[in-house]
Amino acid sequence: MQAITVRDRAAGQAGLSLTEEPYPHAAENDVIVRVHAAGFTRGELDWPGTWTDRAGRDRTPSVPGHEVSGTVAELGYGTTGLSVGQRVFGLTDWTRNGSLAEYVAVEARNLAPLPAGIDHTVAAALPISGLTAWQALFDHGRLTAGQTVLIHGAAGAVGSIAVQLAREAGAVVIGTGRAGDRGTALGLGAEAFLDLETERLEDTGQVDLVLDVIGGDVLDRSAALVRPGGTLVTIAAPPTVLPGNGRAVFFVVEADRARLADLARRLREDRLRVPVTAVRPLAEAPAAFAARGKTIIRVTGHPAMGESSPGLGNAPG
C-alpha cells in the first residue's frame, strides 16, 4: 500500500516521503480501516510516539497522522461493535503507524460510526480538535451555563469548535487571536474578541475558565485572568505560572467513542461546523505539513474538492 513515512528525525518535514509499505496487521481488538481521509498535526514530527513504540523502541519508518475517516476493511480477533464495510472515524494510536496511508490498524475502541451524509474530509478534521475542545471545556474546565470562558486561538482548529460548544452550553465566550480572526470568532458565537498583537490581554478582565492552545507568554499571563475558583486549561505545555486561587490543568486528548458519536450527531444536525482549510491528495501530504490552517489529506474515495475546501463548514456528503 502507499503511505507517507518518516525515517530521519533530524530531517523534520523534509524527511517525509511517499513510499510503498506492507499492509497492516490486525492485532486483537483491532480494526483495519481503508482510509478515505486523514488528518494530522504539524507538531507531531516532534512527538516521541512518532519515533518509538510504547516500550521506547525505535519504530521507523513510521507513518504519521492520527485522525482517520474511512470504512472498515477487516476486523481483528475479538473485535466487536463494528462491522466490515461500516463507515467509521476516530483517532489512531499515538505509538503505532497512523492514518497517512491507504490502510491503518486502529484499536476498535478509538473509532466511532460515521453517519451517512458527513463527508470523510470533514470527519477527519474532527477527532483531535473536537475531543480536545470538549475535554478542555467540560471534563477538565467544568464549564457550566452562565460562566465566562476565554478561548485563545478562537478561530483555529480547536478554538473554533470550543467557541461553538461553549456557546451552546450557555457560557459567555471571549475569543483571542490575530486581527484577521475577529470575524470568524464572532461569527461562531464569541461575544467579544481580543487581538493578541495589538490589544492588552489583561483588559479582558477575570473569567471562570481560560482555554489555552498557544503556550509561552500567553499561557503565563493567562493565569492572572482566572478568578477565584476558576480553571486554566492548556494543551500547549505544563503551566509554570499558576492561578492565585484556582486550578491549572495540562492534558493530552484521549480517545472517546461515545463523545465522537455525539460530535458526529452535532455535525449531522448542523449544530457544529468544523474548519477545513484545504484538501490535498496523499502525495502532497509532505508539503501540507508546512501549510497554515487545517489541511485534510484525501487518500481514497471520490475526488477531492478541487485545490481548496469551502473553508469553515460541513462539506457535502
mmCIF file of C-alpha atoms in Angstrom:
data_model
loop_
_atom_site.group_PDB
_atom_site.id
_atom_site.type_symbol
_atom_site.label_atom_id
_atom_site.label_comp_id
_atom_site.label_asym_id
_atom_site.label_seq_id
_atom_site.Cartn_x
_atom_site.Cartn_y
_atom_site.Cartn_z
ATOM 1 C CA MET A 1 0.000 0.000 0.000
ATOM 2 C CA GLN A 2 1.037 3.635 -0.375
ATOM 3 C CA ALA A 3 1.859 5.628 2.745
ATOM 4 C CA ILE A 4 3.672 8.733 3.904
ATOM 5 C CA THR A 5 6.623 7.731 6.076
ATOM 6 C CA VAL A 6 9.342 9.381 8.144
ATOM 7 C CA ARG A 7 12.734 7.846 8.836
ATOM 8 C CA ASP A 8 15.056 10.649 9.921
ATOM 9 C CA ARG A 9 14.025 12.659 12.982
ATOM 10 C CA ALA A 10 16.592 15.368 12.288
ATOM 11 C CA ALA A 11 15.208 15.958 8.792
ATOM 12 C CA GLY A 12 11.819 17.165 10.008
ATOM 13 C CA GLN A 13 9.298 17.844 7.246
ATOM 14 C CA ALA A 14 11.981 17.206 4.605
ATOM 15 C CA GLY A 15 12.123 13.601 5.784
ATOM 16 C CA LEU A 16 8.511 12.881 4.790
ATOM 17 C CA SER A 17 8.112 10.793 1.632
ATOM 18 C CA LEU A 18 5.555 8.711 -0.245
ATOM 19 C CA THR A 19 6.581 5.038 -0.090
ATOM 20 C CA GLU A 20 5.255 1.520 -0.510
ATOM 21 C CA GLU A 21 4.621 -0.145 2.855
ATOM 22 C CA PRO A 22 3.261 -3.544 3.935
ATOM 23 C CA TYR A 23 -0.465 -3.942 4.551
ATOM 24 C CA PRO A 24 -1.019 -3.554 8.331
ATOM 25 C CA HIS A 25 -1.633 -6.463 10.674
ATOM 26 C CA ALA A 26 -4.851 -6.529 12.690
ATOM 27 C CA ALA A 27 -3.997 -7.379 16.291
ATOM 28 C CA GLU A 28 -6.575 -8.491 18.832
ATOM 29 C CA ASN A 29 -9.402 -5.917 19.164
ATOM 30 C CA ASP A 30 -8.066 -4.019 16.139
ATOM 31 C CA VAL A 31 -9.821 -2.730 13.058
ATOM 32 C CA ILE A 32 -8.164 -2.293 9.667
ATOM 33 C CA VAL A 33 -9.571 0.903 8.182
ATOM 34 C CA ARG A 34 -9.474 1.679 4.475
ATOM 35 C CA VAL A 35 -8.578 5.344 4.759
ATOM 36 C CA HIS A 36 -10.701 7.787 2.797
ATOM 37 C CA ALA A 37 -9.388 10.931 4.512
ATOM 38 C CA ALA A 38 -6.741 11.631 7.122
ATOM 39 C CA GLY A 39 -5.850 14.495 9.422
ATOM 40 C CA PHE A 40 -2.526 15.314 11.006
ATOM 41 C CA THR A 41 -0.956 17.762 13.446
ATOM 42 C CA ARG A 42 2.040 19.742 12.218
ATOM 43 C CA GLY A 43 3.902 19.311 15.505
ATOM 44 C CA GLU A 44 3.657 15.528 15.584
ATOM 45 C CA LEU A 45 7.067 15.109 13.963
ATOM 46 C CA ASP A 46 8.419 16.254 17.356
ATOM 47 C CA TRP A 47 6.330 13.791 19.374
ATOM 48 C CA PRO A 48 8.193 10.815 20.891
ATOM 49 C CA GLY A 49 5.423 8.452 19.783
ATOM 50 C CA THR A 50 6.168 9.227 16.152
ATOM 51 C CA TRP A 51 9.573 7.614 16.552
ATOM 52 C CA THR A 52 9.273 4.978 19.274
ATOM 53 C CA ASP A 53 6.713 2.403 20.380
ATOM 54 C CA ARG A 54 5.207 2.037 23.849
ATOM 55 C CA ALA A 55 8.355 0.251 25.039
ATOM 56 C CA GLY A 56 10.604 3.047 23.781
ATOM 57 C CA ARG A 57 11.973 1.043 20.836
ATOM 58 C CA ASP A 58 12.671 2.691 17.510
ATOM 59 C CA ARG A 59 9.778 2.056 15.113
ATOM 60 C CA THR A 60 10.895 3.896 11.986
ATOM 61 C CA PRO A 61 9.962 4.078 9.213
ATOM 62 C CA SER A 62 6.745 5.297 10.775
ATOM 63 C CA VAL A 63 3.533 6.662 9.283
ATOM 64 C CA PRO A 64 2.281 9.944 10.805
ATOM 65 C CA GLY A 65 -1.324 11.165 11.077
ATOM 66 C CA HIS A 66 -3.693 10.496 13.987
ATOM 67 C CA GLU A 67 -7.118 11.381 12.583
ATOM 68 C CA VAL A 68 -8.884 8.989 10.233
ATOM 69 C CA SER A 69 -12.169 8.604 8.412
ATOM 70 C CA GLY A 70 -12.886 5.613 6.216
ATOM 71 C CA THR A 71 -14.505 2.202 6.075
ATOM 72 C CA VAL A 72 -13.817 -0.995 7.992
ATOM 73 C CA ALA A 73 -11.826 -3.404 5.801
ATOM 74 C CA GLU A 74 -11.049 -6.107 8.358
ATOM 75 C CA LEU A 75 -11.721 -6.985 11.988
ATOM 76 C CA GLY A 76 -9.072 -8.361 14.307
ATOM 77 C CA TYR A 77 -9.704 -11.294 16.628
ATOM 78 C CA GLY A 78 -12.175 -10.395 19.362
ATOM 79 C CA THR A 79 -13.252 -7.099 17.826
ATOM 80 C CA THR A 80 -16.914 -6.280 18.460
ATOM 81 C CA GLY A 81 -19.215 -3.328 17.916
ATOM 82 C CA LEU A 82 -18.146 -2.634 14.315
ATOM 83 C CA SER A 83 -18.637 -4.469 11.029
ATOM 84 C CA VAL A 84 -16.786 -4.828 7.729
ATOM 85 C CA GLY A 85 -17.826 -2.097 5.287
ATOM 86 C CA GLN A 86 -19.031 0.265 8.018
ATOM 87 C CA ARG A 87 -18.157 3.975 7.830
ATOM 88 C CA VAL A 88 -16.042 4.985 10.837
ATOM 89 C CA PHE A 89 -13.877 7.831 12.081
ATOM 90 C CA GLY A 90 -11.672 8.487 15.065
ATOM 91 C CA LEU A 91 -8.158 8.584 16.486
ATOM 92 C CA THR A 92 -5.294 6.315 15.538
ATOM 93 C CA ASP A 93 -2.950 5.158 18.277
ATOM 94 C CA TRP A 94 -0.137 7.550 19.266
ATOM 95 C CA THR A 95 2.692 4.994 19.117
ATOM 96 C CA ARG A 96 1.661 2.995 16.038
ATOM 97 C CA ASN A 97 1.562 3.761 12.335
ATOM 98 C CA GLY A 98 -1.007 6.416 11.559
ATOM 99 C CA SER A 99 -3.563 7.492 9.008
ATOM 100 C CA LEU A 100 -1.466 8.955 6.160
ATOM 101 C CA ALA A 101 -1.736 5.642 4.344
ATOM 102 C CA GLU A 102 -4.220 3.632 2.300
ATOM 103 C CA TYR A 103 -4.883 1.340 5.271
ATOM 104 C CA VAL A 104 -4.302 1.679 9.016
ATOM 105 C CA ALA A 105 -4.695 -0.638 12.011
ATOM 106 C CA VAL A 106 -6.552 1.044 14.876
ATOM 107 C CA GLU A 107 -7.846 -0.104 18.245
ATOM 108 C CA ALA A 108 -11.593 -0.505 17.753
ATOM 109 C CA ARG A 109 -12.391 1.472 20.895
ATOM 110 C CA ASN A 110 -10.807 4.551 19.300
ATOM 111 C CA LEU A 111 -13.342 4.590 16.457
ATOM 112 C CA ALA A 112 -16.987 5.638 16.210
ATOM 113 C CA PRO A 113 -19.584 5.038 13.496
ATOM 114 C CA LEU A 114 -19.761 7.852 10.937
ATOM 115 C CA PRO A 115 -23.324 8.767 9.955
ATOM 116 C CA ALA A 116 -24.290 8.956 6.297
ATOM 117 C CA GLY A 117 -24.212 12.485 4.928
ATOM 118 C CA ILE A 118 -20.982 13.528 6.642
ATOM 119 C CA ASP A 119 -18.120 13.765 4.178
ATOM 120 C CA HIS A 120 -14.969 11.872 5.119
ATOM 121 C CA THR A 121 -12.861 15.029 4.720
ATOM 122 C CA VAL A 122 -14.941 16.806 7.363
ATOM 123 C CA ALA A 123 -14.978 13.787 9.668
ATOM 124 C CA ALA A 124 -11.191 13.502 9.504
ATOM 125 C CA ALA A 125 -10.875 17.062 10.802
ATOM 126 C CA LEU A 126 -12.987 16.402 13.885
ATOM 127 C CA PRO A 127 -11.409 13.793 16.223
ATOM 128 C CA ILE A 128 -8.453 15.636 17.765
ATOM 129 C CA SER A 129 -9.952 19.130 17.660
ATOM 130 C CA GLY A 130 -13.425 18.087 18.735
ATOM 131 C CA LEU A 131 -12.349 15.818 21.574
ATOM 132 C CA THR A 132 -9.738 18.320 22.759
ATOM 133 C CA ALA A 133 -12.281 21.137 22.851
ATOM 134 C CA TRP A 134 -14.858 19.039 24.717
ATOM 135 C CA GLN A 135 -12.427 17.598 27.245
ATOM 136 C CA ALA A 136 -10.852 21.011 27.892
ATOM 137 C CA LEU A 137 -14.153 22.799 28.435
ATOM 138 C CA PHE A 138 -16.199 20.223 30.299
ATOM 139 C CA ASP A 139 -14.073 17.330 31.597
ATOM 140 C CA HIS A 140 -11.214 19.486 32.878
ATOM 141 C CA GLY A 141 -12.662 23.020 32.875
ATOM 142 C CA ARG A 142 -16.061 22.080 34.361
ATOM 143 C CA LEU A 143 -17.704 24.839 32.346
ATOM 144 C CA THR A 144 -21.384 25.499 33.094
ATOM 145 C CA ALA A 145 -24.081 27.831 31.804
ATOM 146 C CA GLY A 146 -23.602 31.476 32.760
ATOM 147 C CA GLN A 147 -19.840 31.234 33.235
ATOM 148 C CA THR A 148 -17.327 33.172 31.150
ATOM 149 C CA VAL A 149 -14.611 31.396 29.158
ATOM 150 C CA LEU A 150 -11.609 32.940 27.415
ATOM 151 C CA ILE A 151 -10.578 30.846 24.394
ATOM 152 C CA HIS A 152 -7.168 31.519 22.875
ATOM 153 C CA GLY A 153 -6.858 30.803 19.169
ATOM 154 C CA ALA A 154 -10.624 31.084 18.813
ATOM 155 C CA ALA A 155 -10.549 30.744 15.013
ATOM 156 C CA GLY A 156 -8.188 27.754 15.000
ATOM 157 C CA ALA A 157 -8.928 24.051 14.763
ATOM 158 C CA VAL A 158 -9.523 23.514 18.498
ATOM 159 C CA GLY A 159 -10.634 27.033 19.357
ATOM 160 C CA SER A 160 -13.347 27.291 16.710
ATOM 161 C CA ILE A 161 -15.019 24.115 17.956
ATOM 162 C CA ALA A 162 -14.601 25.190 21.578
ATOM 163 C CA VAL A 163 -16.346 28.509 20.859
ATOM 164 C CA GLN A 164 -19.356 26.689 19.420
ATOM 165 C CA LEU A 165 -19.576 24.114 22.209
ATOM 166 C CA ALA A 166 -19.212 26.748 24.933
ATOM 167 C CA ARG A 167 -21.919 28.951 23.459
ATOM 168 C CA GLU A 168 -24.299 26.021 23.088
ATOM 169 C CA ALA A 169 -23.677 25.234 26.767
ATOM 170 C CA GLY A 170 -24.796 28.751 27.703
ATOM 171 C CA ALA A 171 -21.382 30.243 28.503
ATOM 172 C CA VAL A 172 -20.169 33.736 27.642
ATOM 173 C CA VAL A 173 -17.248 33.413 25.229
ATOM 174 C CA ILE A 174 -14.315 35.773 24.735
ATOM 175 C CA GLY A 175 -12.029 34.801 21.864
ATOM 176 C CA THR A 176 -8.453 35.790 21.098
ATOM 177 C CA GLY A 177 -6.206 35.552 18.073
ATOM 178 C CA ARG A 178 -4.898 37.670 15.204
ATOM 179 C CA ALA A 179 -6.848 40.650 13.901
ATOM 180 C CA GLY A 180 -7.909 38.714 10.804
ATOM 181 C CA ASP A 181 -9.576 36.083 13.003
ATOM 182 C CA ARG A 182 -12.057 38.505 14.579
ATOM 183 C CA GLY A 183 -14.866 37.972 12.068
ATOM 184 C CA THR A 184 -14.568 34.194 12.215
ATOM 185 C CA ALA A 185 -14.588 34.074 16.022
ATOM 186 C CA LEU A 186 -17.555 36.426 16.331
ATOM 187 C CA GLY A 187 -19.400 34.541 13.609
ATOM 188 C CA LEU A 188 -19.003 31.301 15.549
ATOM 189 C CA GLY A 189 -20.567 32.837 18.641
ATOM 190 C CA ALA A 190 -17.877 34.663 20.612
ATOM 191 C CA GLU A 191 -19.344 37.756 22.258
ATOM 192 C CA ALA A 192 -16.022 39.602 22.259
ATOM 193 C CA PHE A 193 -12.641 39.246 20.599
ATOM 194 C CA LEU A 194 -9.170 40.420 21.568
ATOM 195 C CA ASP A 195 -6.321 40.879 19.083
ATOM 196 C CA LEU A 196 -3.274 39.469 20.868
ATOM 197 C CA GLU A 197 -0.916 41.528 18.692
ATOM 198 C CA THR A 198 -2.390 44.988 19.390
ATOM 199 C CA GLU A 199 -4.613 44.722 22.480
ATOM 200 C CA ARG A 200 -3.815 44.048 26.127
ATOM 201 C CA LEU A 201 -4.741 40.565 27.268
ATOM 202 C CA GLU A 202 -5.314 41.876 30.774
ATOM 203 C CA ASP A 203 -8.160 44.083 29.511
ATOM 204 C CA THR A 204 -10.433 41.035 29.234
ATOM 205 C CA GLY A 205 -10.910 41.020 32.999
ATOM 206 C CA GLN A 206 -11.253 37.876 35.070
ATOM 207 C CA VAL A 207 -13.003 34.782 33.757
ATOM 208 C CA ASP A 208 -14.108 31.402 35.074
ATOM 209 C CA LEU A 209 -12.113 29.392 32.546
ATOM 210 C CA VAL A 210 -9.179 30.001 30.220
ATOM 211 C CA LEU A 211 -8.585 27.528 27.378
ATOM 212 C CA ASP A 212 -5.034 27.933 26.074
ATOM 213 C CA VAL A 213 -3.624 26.372 22.906
ATOM 214 C CA ILE A 214 -0.691 28.763 22.467
ATOM 215 C CA GLY A 215 1.603 28.390 25.473
ATOM 216 C CA GLY A 216 4.574 30.616 26.259
ATOM 217 C CA ASP A 217 3.965 34.179 27.392
ATOM 218 C CA VAL A 218 0.238 33.987 26.604
ATOM 219 C CA LEU A 219 -0.133 30.979 28.894
ATOM 220 C CA ASP A 220 1.864 32.662 31.665
ATOM 221 C CA ARG A 221 -0.177 35.885 31.532
ATOM 222 C CA SER A 222 -3.455 33.996 31.399
ATOM 223 C CA ALA A 223 -3.050 32.677 34.948
ATOM 224 C CA ALA A 224 -3.841 36.103 36.387
ATOM 225 C CA LEU A 225 -7.127 36.211 34.474
ATOM 226 C CA VAL A 226 -8.613 33.224 36.314
ATOM 227 C CA ARG A 227 -10.993 34.361 39.031
ATOM 228 C CA PRO A 228 -11.012 32.544 42.405
ATOM 229 C CA GLY A 229 -12.292 29.017 41.989
ATOM 230 C CA GLY A 230 -11.722 29.098 38.234
ATOM 231 C CA THR A 231 -9.547 26.978 35.980
ATOM 232 C CA LEU A 232 -6.718 27.424 33.496
ATOM 233 C CA VAL A 233 -6.649 24.562 30.968
ATOM 234 C CA THR A 234 -3.852 24.212 28.430
ATOM 235 C CA ILE A 235 -2.785 21.710 25.795
ATOM 236 C CA ALA A 236 0.463 23.560 24.995
ATOM 237 C CA ALA A 237 2.718 22.744 27.970
ATOM 238 C CA PRO A 238 2.534 22.232 31.745
ATOM 239 C CA PRO A 239 1.941 25.751 33.151
ATOM 240 C CA THR A 240 4.705 27.323 35.211
ATOM 241 C CA VAL A 241 2.582 30.274 36.368
ATOM 242 C CA LEU A 242 -0.489 29.179 38.309
ATOM 243 C CA PRO A 243 -3.749 30.979 39.137
ATOM 244 C CA GLY A 244 -3.648 32.560 42.574
ATOM 245 C CA ASN A 245 -6.761 30.811 43.842
ATOM 246 C CA GLY A 246 -7.759 28.400 41.120
ATOM 247 C CA ARG A 247 -6.801 25.241 39.254
ATOM 248 C CA ALA A 248 -4.368 24.661 36.390
ATOM 249 C CA VAL A 249 -4.626 21.626 34.107
ATOM 250 C CA PHE A 250 -2.380 20.412 31.297
ATOM 251 C CA PHE A 251 -3.714 17.420 29.381
ATOM 252 C CA VAL A 252 -3.339 15.316 26.255
ATOM 253 C CA VAL A 253 -6.529 14.420 24.409
ATOM 254 C CA GLU A 254 -7.883 10.907 24.886
ATOM 255 C CA ALA A 255 -9.994 8.756 22.580
ATOM 256 C CA ASP A 256 -13.685 8.582 23.489
ATOM 257 C CA ARG A 257 -16.059 6.656 21.214
ATOM 258 C CA ALA A 258 -19.242 7.957 22.853
ATOM 259 C CA ARG A 259 -18.124 11.570 22.614
ATOM 260 C CA LEU A 260 -17.058 11.135 18.984
ATOM 261 C CA ALA A 261 -20.543 9.819 18.225
ATOM 262 C CA ASP A 262 -22.056 12.838 19.971
ATOM 263 C CA LEU A 263 -19.883 15.241 17.973
ATOM 264 C CA ALA A 264 -20.884 13.466 14.753
ATOM 265 C CA ARG A 265 -24.565 13.935 15.625
ATOM 266 C CA ARG A 266 -23.932 17.645 16.098
ATOM 267 C CA LEU A 267 -22.318 17.768 12.667
ATOM 268 C CA ARG A 268 -25.225 15.949 11.056
ATOM 269 C CA GLU A 269 -27.740 18.270 12.744
ATOM 270 C CA ASP A 270 -25.809 21.397 11.628
ATOM 271 C CA ARG A 271 -25.122 22.303 15.258
ATOM 272 C CA LEU A 272 -21.365 22.247 14.685
ATOM 273 C CA ARG A 273 -19.050 23.489 11.957
ATOM 274 C CA VAL A 274 -15.551 22.107 11.507
ATOM 275 C CA PRO A 275 -12.712 24.131 9.963
ATOM 276 C CA VAL A 276 -11.142 22.611 6.851
ATOM 277 C CA THR A 277 -8.821 24.990 5.027
ATOM 278 C CA ALA A 278 -7.730 22.702 2.183
ATOM 279 C CA VAL A 279 -7.924 19.135 0.907
ATOM 280 C CA ARG A 280 -4.865 17.573 -0.731
ATOM 281 C CA PRO A 281 -4.039 14.142 -2.199
ATOM 282 C CA LEU A 282 -1.764 11.745 -0.338
ATOM 283 C CA ALA A 283 1.258 12.575 -2.481
ATOM 284 C CA GLU A 284 1.057 16.218 -1.362
ATOM 285 C CA ALA A 285 0.951 15.435 2.366
ATOM 286 C CA PRO A 286 4.652 16.310 2.966
ATOM 287 C CA ALA A 287 4.141 19.845 1.645
ATOM 288 C CA ALA A 288 0.888 20.177 3.619
ATOM 289 C CA PHE A 289 2.821 19.940 6.905
ATOM 290 C CA ALA A 290 4.069 23.481 6.224
ATOM 291 C CA ALA A 291 0.639 24.940 5.408
ATOM 292 C CA ARG A 292 -1.398 27.137 7.746
ATOM 293 C CA GLY A 293 -4.850 26.089 8.758
ATOM 294 C CA LYS A 294 -6.375 22.631 8.795
ATOM 295 C CA THR A 295 -5.389 20.573 5.742
ATOM 296 C CA ILE A 296 -7.037 17.201 5.241
ATOM 297 C CA ILE A 297 -5.463 14.504 3.100
ATOM 298 C CA ARG A 298 -7.770 12.711 0.680
ATOM 299 C CA VAL A 299 -6.493 9.132 0.393
ATOM 300 C CA THR A 300 -9.255 7.143 -1.357
ATOM 301 C CA GLY A 301 -12.848 7.788 -2.348
ATOM 302 C CA HIS A 302 -14.409 10.371 -4.640
ATOM 303 C CA PRO A 303 -12.228 13.210 -5.996
ATOM 304 C CA ALA A 304 -11.100 15.977 -3.671
ATOM 305 C CA MET A 305 -12.924 19.304 -3.639
ATOM 306 C CA GLY A 306 -10.519 20.976 -6.010
ATOM 307 C CA GLU A 307 -7.429 22.576 -4.611
ATOM 308 C CA SER A 308 -9.169 24.012 -1.558
ATOM 309 C CA SER A 309 -12.227 23.269 0.513
ATOM 310 C CA PRO A 310 -15.066 25.685 1.197
ATOM 311 C CA GLY A 311 -13.432 26.620 4.482
ATOM 312 C CA LEU A 312 -15.298 26.594 7.794
ATOM 313 C CA GLY A 313 -18.281 24.358 7.390
ATOM 314 C CA ASN A 314 -19.629 20.939 6.590
ATOM 315 C CA ALA A 315 -18.682 19.503 3.212
ATOM 316 C CA PRO A 316 -21.340 17.753 1.172
ATOM 317 C CA GLY A 317 -21.669 14.026 1.800
#
